[in-house]
Amino acid sequence: MSDLNAVLARNPEQAPKPIGPYSQTVAFSHYNNVSGQLPIDPATGEVVPGGVKEQAGQALANLRAVVEGIDHVLDDVVRLSVFVTDIADADTVDTVVASAFTGYVPARTTVAVAALPLGAAVQIDALVAHGEGTIPNAPQAGDLVKVVAGTDAAPRSPGSSQAVAFSHYNNISAQLPIDPATGELVAGGVAEQTAQCLANVKAVLQGIDVPFDDIVRVTIFLTDLADVDAVNEVYTTFFPDTAVARAVGYVPARTVVEAAALPQGALVQIEAVVSHGDGTPPQEVEDRHGIVIRANDTDAAPRSPLSTQSVAFSHYNHVTAQLPIDPATGEQVGGGIADQARQCLANIRAIVESVDHSLDDVVKVNLFLTDIADIAAVDEVYATFFPGGVPARRTVGVSALPGGALIQVDAVVGNAEGTPPAV
């Protein structure tokens, strides 16, 4: 690691104390990664009384406390992720969120999940622009421009921007299988819906002159995990997209999650994170152009033809979701949640170390559990991998995971050396 950037973990006093071994916000380079905010009253440490409106208000207040506690504002949020336990609550949550973002609105993902920590009805996390960066004792680029874009070739929503770029990343709102010409879900089943989601992602990218193969991470939310084979069949017709990508077999990092429900009764929703090589000025020309995507796989962790284990661009590495699979056998490990959590995290560590990094460079972890009550056992194992509790974290309960696993883990890793232009 070079000394050009530093992992900066913080827990602002005005925000709730983390309820596990994680930090409320972890900055690296030009982004702050904020942990999932629950509707916890910081004065009591308990979930606030009332319904989803009160809970959404508290979760958003906690997010604001974290953001303002690091000298930022809510308008610096570039992506907002909302998880509810009842999709019927999404409209109420939208109203609360809209009161906080009265002009600009971030890119957005909304998903219903099986359960949330502490029995909460809603959880909100965010990715926040960090214009000053995290270069110790030296000026960063500073005052980078947040660029918001949209196109009529993809569905529009008053509650989100289609694409929000900051520094070297574009954050794309999760795309539903909506035909932009009609504003309705496309006819057909999951295959047709998957094709529409990906077509909408592509249309957003074409609207900002970004190639489809500049996608570095994809997250697929399905209401029935049994549909994954049909989704994958369509997925492989979109990736790789270009001759260059096909020549090297490039596919993005990927996470697949079963959702309890999706907006508008959709069967699938797809979220993408996209490289932005030209950056958002003011930036030095040599710091903006020709940054490369670096994809890496190692035999020390499970491989998949549908995803790359880690995809680095600029100052971040994106790690594909890891299941509790022993890479030596290709089989799921035996035992209970502790053994499975240990294997997932060991796979993450193997991938991170294969690109000459360490777990100390991890800035964000997403945990998916089929039983939210397992979180205490997971935390006991988790703390042995992250004894400082540094990464920001999101935890959600899901009704199923691939292969019948009990846990799945993905991660985002700081990449201090960056990925300069090829020479």
Short mmCIF file of C-alpha atoms in Angstrom, two decimals:
data_model
loop_
_atom_site.label_atom_id
_atom_site.label_comp_id
_atom_site.label_asym_id
_atom_site.label_seq_id
_atom_site.Cartn_x
_atom_site.Cartn_y
_atom_site.Cartn_z
CA MET A 1 0.00 0.00 0.00
CA SER A 2 1.20 3.48 -0.74
CA ASP A 3 0.69 6.35 1.70
CA LEU A 4 -1.42 8.39 -0.71
CA ASN A 5 -4.69 7.53 1.02
CA ALA A 6 -5.76 6.30 4.43
CA VAL A 7 -8.71 4.30 5.75
CA LEU A 8 -10.50 6.72 8.03
CA ALA A 9 -13.11 5.17 10.37
CA ARG A 10 -15.31 7.43 12.50
CA ASN A 11 -18.22 7.20 14.95
CA PRO A 12 -19.71 10.68 15.44
CA GLU A 13 -20.93 11.23 18.99
CA GLN A 14 -24.37 12.45 17.91
CA ALA A 15 -25.08 9.20 16.04
CA PRO A 16 -26.08 5.89 17.68
CA LYS A 17 -23.26 3.73 18.94
CA PRO A 18 -22.68 0.81 16.52
CA ILE A 19 -24.45 -2.35 17.70
CA GLY A 20 -21.69 -4.60 16.38
CA PRO A 21 -17.99 -4.63 15.48
CA TYR A 22 -18.22 -1.96 12.81
CA SER A 23 -17.80 1.79 12.33
CA GLN A 24 -20.57 4.21 11.43
CA THR A 25 -18.60 5.66 8.54
CA VAL A 26 -15.37 4.74 6.81
CA ALA A 27 -13.82 7.17 4.35
CA PHE A 28 -11.26 6.27 1.75
CA SER A 29 -10.12 8.55 -1.06
CA HIS A 30 -13.19 10.42 -2.39
CA TYR A 31 -15.99 8.39 -0.76
CA ASN A 32 -17.45 7.84 2.70
CA ASN A 33 -19.11 4.46 3.23
CA VAL A 34 -21.89 4.75 5.83
CA SER A 35 -23.17 1.76 7.80
CA GLY A 36 -26.81 0.76 7.63
CA GLN A 37 -28.72 3.10 9.91
CA LEU A 38 -31.43 1.57 12.05
CA PRO A 39 -34.25 3.52 13.76
CA ILE A 40 -32.35 3.63 17.04
CA ASP A 41 -32.73 6.54 19.41
CA PRO A 42 -29.07 7.42 20.21
CA ALA A 43 -30.11 8.56 23.70
CA THR A 44 -31.59 5.17 24.65
CA GLY A 45 -30.00 2.71 22.26
CA GLU A 46 -33.47 1.32 21.53
CA VAL A 47 -35.64 1.24 18.42
CA VAL A 48 -37.99 4.24 18.54
CA PRO A 49 -41.67 3.61 19.24
CA GLY A 50 -44.25 4.04 16.53
CA GLY A 51 -44.68 2.72 13.01
CA VAL A 52 -42.60 2.82 9.87
CA LYS A 53 -42.97 6.59 9.48
CA GLU A 54 -41.37 7.20 12.88
CA GLN A 55 -38.73 4.56 12.21
CA ALA A 56 -37.85 5.99 8.81
CA GLY A 57 -37.59 9.45 10.35
CA GLN A 58 -35.18 8.17 13.00
CA ALA A 59 -33.06 6.17 10.56
CA LEU A 60 -32.76 9.23 8.35
CA ALA A 61 -31.98 11.43 11.37
CA ASN A 62 -29.21 8.99 12.30
CA LEU A 63 -27.86 9.10 8.75
CA ARG A 64 -27.87 12.90 8.91
CA ALA A 65 -26.06 12.78 12.29
CA VAL A 66 -23.33 10.58 10.82
CA VAL A 67 -22.95 12.72 7.70
CA GLU A 68 -22.95 16.03 9.56
CA GLY A 69 -20.66 14.53 12.21
CA ILE A 70 -17.96 14.25 9.53
CA ASP A 71 -18.57 17.79 8.25
CA HIS A 72 -20.72 16.84 5.29
CA VAL A 73 -24.38 17.38 4.37
CA LEU A 74 -27.10 15.10 3.02
CA ASP A 75 -26.68 16.59 -0.45
CA ASP A 76 -23.27 14.88 -0.49
CA VAL A 77 -25.03 11.49 -0.54
CA VAL A 78 -24.62 9.95 -3.99
CA ARG A 79 -26.38 6.62 -3.35
CA LEU A 80 -29.11 5.75 -0.87
CA SER A 81 -30.11 2.14 -0.10
CA VAL A 82 -33.43 1.55 1.65
CA PHE A 83 -34.39 -1.82 3.11
CA VAL A 84 -37.88 -2.41 4.48
CA THR A 85 -39.50 -5.55 5.86
CA ASP A 86 -42.82 -4.78 4.14
CA ILE A 87 -42.78 -3.44 0.59
CA ALA A 88 -46.10 -1.73 1.31
CA ASP A 89 -44.13 0.60 3.61
CA ALA A 90 -41.97 1.87 0.76
CA ASP A 91 -44.28 4.76 -0.09
CA THR A 92 -44.25 5.99 3.51
CA VAL A 93 -40.47 5.77 3.63
CA ASP A 94 -40.27 7.61 0.29
CA THR A 95 -42.26 10.50 1.76
CA VAL A 96 -39.90 10.76 4.71
CA VAL A 97 -36.82 10.60 2.48
CA ALA A 98 -38.27 13.21 0.12
CA SER A 99 -38.51 15.67 3.00
CA ALA A 100 -34.72 15.45 3.42
CA PHE A 101 -33.82 15.73 -0.29
CA THR A 102 -35.91 18.61 -1.57
CA GLY A 103 -33.94 19.43 -4.71
CA TYR A 104 -31.23 16.98 -5.61
CA VAL A 105 -32.01 13.28 -5.04
CA PRO A 106 -29.35 10.54 -4.94
CA ALA A 107 -29.26 7.32 -6.91
CA ARG A 108 -31.44 4.85 -5.06
CA THR A 109 -32.18 1.19 -4.31
CA THR A 110 -35.32 0.05 -2.45
CA VAL A 111 -35.80 -3.59 -1.46
CA ALA A 112 -38.00 -5.51 0.95
CA VAL A 113 -36.07 -8.12 2.94
CA ALA A 114 -37.07 -10.90 5.31
CA ALA A 115 -35.77 -9.25 8.49
CA LEU A 116 -33.61 -6.44 9.85
CA PRO A 117 -31.53 -6.21 13.05
CA LEU A 118 -33.43 -5.47 16.27
CA GLY A 119 -36.73 -6.19 14.55
CA ALA A 120 -36.60 -2.84 12.75
CA ALA A 121 -39.02 -2.11 9.93
CA VAL A 122 -36.51 -0.03 7.94
CA GLN A 123 -32.76 0.43 7.50
CA ILE A 124 -31.02 3.09 5.41
CA ASP A 125 -27.41 3.22 4.33
CA ALA A 126 -25.53 5.58 2.07
CA LEU A 127 -22.49 6.28 -0.01
CA VAL A 128 -21.31 9.85 0.50
CA ALA A 129 -19.01 12.03 -1.60
CA HIS A 130 -15.79 12.98 0.17
CA GLY A 131 -14.38 15.87 -1.84
CA GLU A 132 -11.42 16.51 0.41
CA GLY A 133 -10.29 12.89 0.18
CA THR A 134 -8.18 11.12 2.77
CA ILE A 135 -4.60 12.02 1.93
CA PRO A 136 -2.85 12.56 5.25
CA ASN A 137 -1.06 15.89 5.61
CA ALA A 138 -1.50 16.81 1.96
CA PRO A 139 -4.16 18.45 -0.19
CA GLN A 140 -6.47 16.21 -2.20
CA ALA A 141 -8.17 17.28 -5.44
CA GLY A 142 -10.91 18.93 -3.37
CA ASP A 143 -14.28 20.37 -4.38
CA LEU A 144 -14.95 17.76 -7.05
CA VAL A 145 -18.18 18.26 -8.96
CA LYS A 146 -21.10 15.89 -8.40
CA VAL A 147 -22.65 15.16 -11.81
CA VAL A 148 -26.30 14.11 -12.03
CA ALA A 149 -27.58 12.66 -15.28
CA GLY A 150 -30.72 11.09 -16.71
CA THR A 151 -32.21 9.94 -19.98
CA ASP A 152 -35.75 9.35 -21.28
CA ALA A 153 -34.48 6.05 -22.70
CA ALA A 154 -34.67 4.58 -19.18
CA PRO A 155 -37.38 4.89 -16.51
CA ARG A 156 -37.37 8.10 -14.50
CA SER A 157 -38.46 8.50 -10.88
CA PRO A 158 -38.98 11.64 -8.80
CA GLY A 159 -37.42 9.79 -5.85
CA SER A 160 -34.03 9.12 -7.42
CA SER A 161 -31.51 10.27 -10.00
CA GLN A 162 -30.70 7.72 -12.67
CA ALA A 163 -26.95 8.31 -12.39
CA VAL A 164 -24.82 10.28 -9.97
CA ALA A 165 -21.10 10.56 -10.71
CA PHE A 166 -18.48 11.71 -8.28
CA SER A 167 -14.74 11.49 -8.83
CA HIS A 168 -14.07 8.20 -10.67
CA TYR A 169 -17.38 6.39 -10.10
CA ASN A 170 -20.92 6.54 -11.47
CA ASN A 171 -23.63 5.27 -9.17
CA ILE A 172 -26.68 3.99 -11.06
CA SER A 173 -30.12 3.73 -9.46
CA ALA A 174 -31.34 0.14 -9.24
CA GLN A 175 -33.29 -0.60 -12.39
CA LEU A 176 -36.69 -2.30 -12.37
CA PRO A 177 -38.09 -4.12 -15.44
CA ILE A 178 -40.06 -1.06 -16.51
CA ASP A 179 -40.55 -0.21 -20.17
CA PRO A 180 -39.63 3.50 -20.31
CA ALA A 181 -42.08 4.03 -23.17
CA THR A 182 -45.09 2.93 -21.09
CA GLY A 183 -43.91 3.30 -17.50
CA GLU A 184 -45.21 -0.22 -16.83
CA LEU A 185 -43.58 -3.55 -16.03
CA VAL A 186 -42.80 -5.48 -19.20
CA ALA A 187 -44.95 -8.47 -20.04
CA GLY A 188 -43.59 -11.95 -19.48
CA GLY A 189 -41.66 -13.72 -16.76
CA VAL A 190 -38.31 -13.34 -15.09
CA ALA A 191 -36.30 -13.69 -18.32
CA GLU A 192 -38.12 -10.78 -19.95
CA GLN A 193 -37.88 -8.74 -16.77
CA THR A 194 -34.13 -9.37 -16.45
CA ALA A 195 -33.57 -8.32 -20.05
CA GLN A 196 -35.50 -5.09 -19.43
CA CYS A 197 -33.55 -4.29 -16.24
CA LEU A 198 -30.25 -4.72 -18.06
CA ALA A 199 -31.50 -2.79 -21.08
CA ASN A 200 -32.42 0.06 -18.74
CA VAL A 201 -28.96 -0.01 -17.16
CA LYS A 202 -27.42 0.09 -20.63
CA ALA A 203 -29.66 3.00 -21.66
CA VAL A 204 -28.58 5.00 -18.61
CA LEU A 205 -24.94 4.36 -19.46
CA GLN A 206 -25.39 5.24 -23.12
CA GLY A 207 -26.98 8.48 -21.96
CA ILE A 208 -23.72 9.42 -20.24
CA ASP A 209 -21.43 7.99 -22.95
CA VAL A 210 -20.15 5.16 -20.77
CA PRO A 211 -19.63 1.65 -22.20
CA PHE A 212 -21.58 -1.22 -20.63
CA ASP A 213 -18.34 -3.06 -19.83
CA ASP A 214 -17.29 -0.19 -17.55
CA ILE A 215 -19.58 -1.74 -14.92
CA VAL A 216 -17.43 -2.98 -12.03
CA ARG A 217 -20.12 -4.42 -9.74
CA VAL A 218 -23.65 -5.73 -10.24
CA THR A 219 -26.17 -6.60 -7.51
CA ILE A 220 -29.19 -8.67 -8.54
CA PHE A 221 -32.25 -8.79 -6.30
CA LEU A 222 -34.67 -11.66 -7.00
CA THR A 223 -37.97 -12.45 -5.34
CA ASP A 224 -37.40 -16.16 -6.02
CA LEU A 225 -33.87 -17.52 -5.93
CA ALA A 226 -35.05 -20.46 -8.03
CA ASP A 227 -35.17 -17.98 -10.94
CA VAL A 228 -31.40 -17.48 -10.88
CA ASP A 229 -30.68 -19.88 -13.77
CA ALA A 230 -33.12 -18.03 -16.01
CA VAL A 231 -31.59 -14.73 -14.94
CA ASN A 232 -28.09 -16.01 -15.63
CA GLU A 233 -29.04 -17.14 -19.12
CA VAL A 234 -30.11 -13.59 -19.97
CA TYR A 235 -27.19 -12.07 -18.04
CA THR A 236 -24.64 -13.86 -20.24
CA THR A 237 -26.13 -12.23 -23.33
CA PHE A 238 -25.21 -8.81 -21.89
CA PHE A 239 -21.79 -9.64 -20.38
CA PRO A 240 -19.22 -9.37 -21.85
CA ASP A 241 -20.53 -6.62 -24.11
CA THR A 242 -17.58 -5.59 -26.27
CA ALA A 243 -14.95 -7.41 -28.27
CA VAL A 244 -12.24 -6.22 -25.87
CA ALA A 245 -14.13 -7.54 -22.86
CA ARG A 246 -14.94 -10.81 -24.63
CA ALA A 247 -11.28 -11.27 -25.49
CA VAL A 248 -10.33 -11.29 -21.82
CA GLY A 249 -13.59 -12.77 -20.54
CA TYR A 250 -14.31 -9.77 -18.32
CA VAL A 251 -17.42 -9.87 -16.13
CA PRO A 252 -18.08 -7.60 -13.14
CA ALA A 253 -18.00 -8.51 -9.47
CA ARG A 254 -21.48 -9.70 -8.50
CA THR A 255 -23.89 -10.25 -5.62
CA VAL A 256 -27.19 -12.15 -5.88
CA VAL A 257 -29.78 -11.66 -3.13
CA GLU A 258 -33.28 -12.99 -2.59
CA ALA A 259 -35.63 -10.14 -1.76
CA ALA A 260 -38.91 -10.58 0.10
CA ALA A 261 -40.50 -8.22 -2.43
CA LEU A 262 -39.57 -5.51 -4.92
CA PRO A 263 -41.25 -2.25 -5.91
CA GLN A 264 -44.24 -2.57 -8.27
CA GLY A 265 -44.32 -6.34 -7.79
CA ALA A 266 -41.25 -6.88 -9.94
CA LEU A 267 -39.50 -10.25 -9.97
CA VAL A 268 -36.00 -8.79 -10.38
CA GLN A 269 -34.11 -5.53 -9.84
CA ILE A 270 -30.52 -4.80 -10.84
CA GLU A 271 -28.09 -2.27 -9.37
CA ALA A 272 -24.77 -1.28 -10.95
CA VAL A 273 -21.62 0.59 -9.97
CA VAL A 274 -19.73 1.97 -12.94
CA SER A 275 -16.23 3.28 -13.50
CA HIS A 276 -15.94 6.91 -14.54
CA GLY A 277 -12.51 7.27 -16.06
CA ASP A 278 -12.82 10.92 -17.04
CA GLY A 279 -13.77 11.78 -13.47
CA THR A 280 -15.60 14.89 -12.31
CA PRO A 281 -13.53 18.08 -12.45
CA PRO A 282 -11.62 19.87 -11.14
CA GLN A 283 -9.02 17.12 -11.47
CA GLU A 284 -5.60 17.07 -13.01
CA VAL A 285 -5.71 15.64 -16.52
CA GLU A 286 -3.21 12.93 -15.65
CA ASP A 287 -5.45 11.91 -12.75
CA ARG A 288 -8.55 11.66 -14.92
CA HIS A 289 -7.92 9.87 -18.17
CA GLY A 290 -7.36 6.25 -19.05
CA ILE A 291 -7.62 4.68 -15.61
CA VAL A 292 -7.89 0.93 -16.15
CA ILE A 293 -10.22 -1.71 -14.76
CA ARG A 294 -8.22 -4.50 -13.13
CA ALA A 295 -9.99 -7.82 -12.74
CA ASN A 296 -8.49 -10.58 -10.63
CA ASP A 297 -9.25 -14.19 -9.71
CA THR A 298 -7.36 -16.56 -7.42
CA ASP A 299 -7.59 -20.32 -6.85
CA ALA A 300 -7.49 -19.58 -3.11
CA ALA A 301 -11.19 -18.63 -3.28
CA PRO A 302 -14.17 -20.04 -5.20
CA ARG A 303 -14.34 -19.07 -8.87
CA SER A 304 -17.42 -18.45 -11.01
CA PRO A 305 -17.77 -17.91 -14.77
CA LEU A 306 -20.45 -15.31 -14.02
CA SER A 307 -18.35 -12.98 -11.87
CA THR A 308 -14.82 -11.81 -11.26
CA GLN A 309 -13.67 -12.22 -7.65
CA SER A 310 -12.34 -8.68 -7.41
CA VAL A 311 -12.57 -5.73 -9.77
CA ALA A 312 -10.41 -2.71 -9.05
CA PHE A 313 -10.89 0.72 -10.54
CA SER A 314 -9.13 3.85 -9.34
CA HIS A 315 -8.97 3.69 -5.53
CA TYR A 316 -11.46 0.87 -4.86
CA ASN A 317 -11.62 -2.92 -5.22
CA HIS A 318 -15.06 -4.52 -5.42
CA VAL A 319 -15.23 -8.09 -4.09
CA THR A 320 -17.84 -10.56 -5.34
CA ALA A 321 -20.22 -11.95 -2.70
CA GLN A 322 -18.70 -14.98 -1.04
CA LEU A 323 -20.63 -18.05 0.02
CA PRO A 324 -19.29 -20.57 2.58
CA ILE A 325 -17.65 -22.68 -0.11
CA ASP A 326 -14.33 -24.42 0.43
CA PRO A 327 -12.28 -23.55 -2.66
CA ALA A 328 -10.36 -26.83 -2.38
CA THR A 329 -13.50 -28.95 -2.78
CA GLY A 330 -15.97 -26.56 -4.39
CA GLU A 331 -18.48 -27.64 -1.76
CA GLN A 332 -20.23 -25.77 1.02
CA VAL A 333 -18.54 -26.31 4.37
CA GLY A 334 -20.29 -28.36 7.01
CA GLY A 335 -21.27 -27.10 10.42
CA GLY A 336 -23.43 -24.20 11.52
CA ILE A 337 -23.43 -20.46 11.13
CA ALA A 338 -20.06 -19.91 12.81
CA ASP A 339 -18.28 -22.30 10.43
CA GLN A 340 -20.03 -20.80 7.43
CA ALA A 341 -19.28 -17.23 8.48
CA ARG A 342 -15.62 -18.17 8.98
CA GLN A 343 -15.41 -19.68 5.48
CA CYS A 344 -17.06 -16.64 3.83
CA LEU A 345 -14.62 -14.30 5.56
CA ALA A 346 -11.66 -16.57 4.80
CA ASN A 347 -12.63 -16.39 1.12
CA ILE A 348 -12.83 -12.60 1.32
CA ARG A 349 -9.41 -12.51 2.95
CA ALA A 350 -7.92 -14.82 0.29
CA ILE A 351 -9.20 -12.57 -2.49
CA VAL A 352 -7.99 -9.39 -0.78
CA GLU A 353 -4.56 -10.86 -0.10
CA SER A 354 -4.29 -12.13 -3.69
CA VAL A 355 -4.24 -8.49 -4.84
CA ASP A 356 -1.57 -7.55 -2.28
CA HIS A 357 -3.97 -6.00 0.22
CA SER A 358 -5.11 -6.93 3.70
CA LEU A 359 -8.38 -6.94 5.62
CA ASP A 360 -7.30 -3.62 7.14
CA ASP A 361 -8.05 -2.11 3.72
CA VAL A 362 -11.71 -3.18 3.75
CA VAL A 363 -14.02 -0.17 4.01
CA LYS A 364 -17.49 -1.73 3.67
CA VAL A 365 -18.96 -5.19 4.35
CA ASN A 366 -22.46 -6.39 3.50
CA LEU A 367 -23.81 -9.37 5.44
CA PHE A 368 -26.80 -11.41 4.27
CA LEU A 369 -28.20 -13.92 6.79
CA THR A 370 -31.06 -16.39 6.45
CA ASP A 371 -31.69 -16.03 10.20
CA ILE A 372 -31.14 -12.55 11.60
CA ALA A 373 -30.90 -14.11 15.07
CA ASP A 374 -27.54 -15.56 13.98
CA ILE A 375 -25.92 -12.13 14.08
CA ALA A 376 -24.42 -12.62 17.56
CA ALA A 377 -22.67 -15.82 16.47
CA VAL A 378 -21.54 -14.15 13.26
CA ASP A 379 -20.15 -11.16 15.18
CA GLU A 380 -18.06 -13.45 17.36
CA VAL A 381 -16.37 -14.85 14.26
CA TYR A 382 -16.36 -11.51 12.44
CA ALA A 383 -14.42 -9.84 15.26
CA THR A 384 -11.55 -12.30 14.77
CA PHE A 385 -11.17 -11.05 11.17
CA PHE A 386 -11.85 -7.38 11.93
CA PRO A 387 -10.68 -6.92 15.53
CA GLY A 388 -10.75 -3.14 15.22
CA GLY A 389 -14.31 -3.12 13.94
CA VAL A 390 -13.25 -0.74 11.18
CA PRO A 391 -15.34 -1.48 8.09
CA ALA A 392 -18.74 0.13 7.76
CA ARG A 393 -21.40 -2.57 7.59
CA ARG A 394 -24.91 -3.43 6.43
CA THR A 395 -26.76 -6.49 7.76
CA VAL A 396 -30.04 -7.80 6.37
CA GLY A 397 -32.02 -10.99 6.77
CA VAL A 398 -32.99 -12.88 3.63
CA SER A 399 -35.25 -15.88 3.15
CA ALA A 400 -32.77 -17.86 1.03
CA LEU A 401 -29.21 -17.83 -0.30
CA PRO A 402 -27.60 -19.79 -3.14
CA GLY A 403 -26.90 -23.43 -2.28
CA GLY A 404 -28.97 -23.20 0.90
CA ALA A 405 -26.18 -21.25 2.62
CA LEU A 406 -26.83 -19.54 5.93
CA ILE A 407 -24.68 -16.49 5.16
CA GLN A 408 -23.20 -14.53 2.27
CA VAL A 409 -20.66 -11.70 2.51
CA ASP A 410 -19.44 -9.11 0.03
CA ALA A 411 -16.98 -6.27 0.48
CA VAL A 412 -15.48 -3.06 -0.86
CA VAL A 413 -11.75 -2.54 -0.38
CA GLY A 414 -9.56 0.54 -0.50
CA ASN A 415 -6.99 0.52 -3.30
CA ALA A 416 -4.46 3.16 -2.32
CA GLU A 417 -2.18 2.61 -5.29
CA GLY A 418 -5.10 3.10 -7.67
CA THR A 419 -5.23 1.77 -11.20
CA PRO A 420 -3.24 4.12 -13.44
CA PRO A 421 -3.40 4.14 -17.22
CA ALA A 422 -1.87 1.15 -18.91
CA VAL A 423 1.65 1.77 -20.16
#
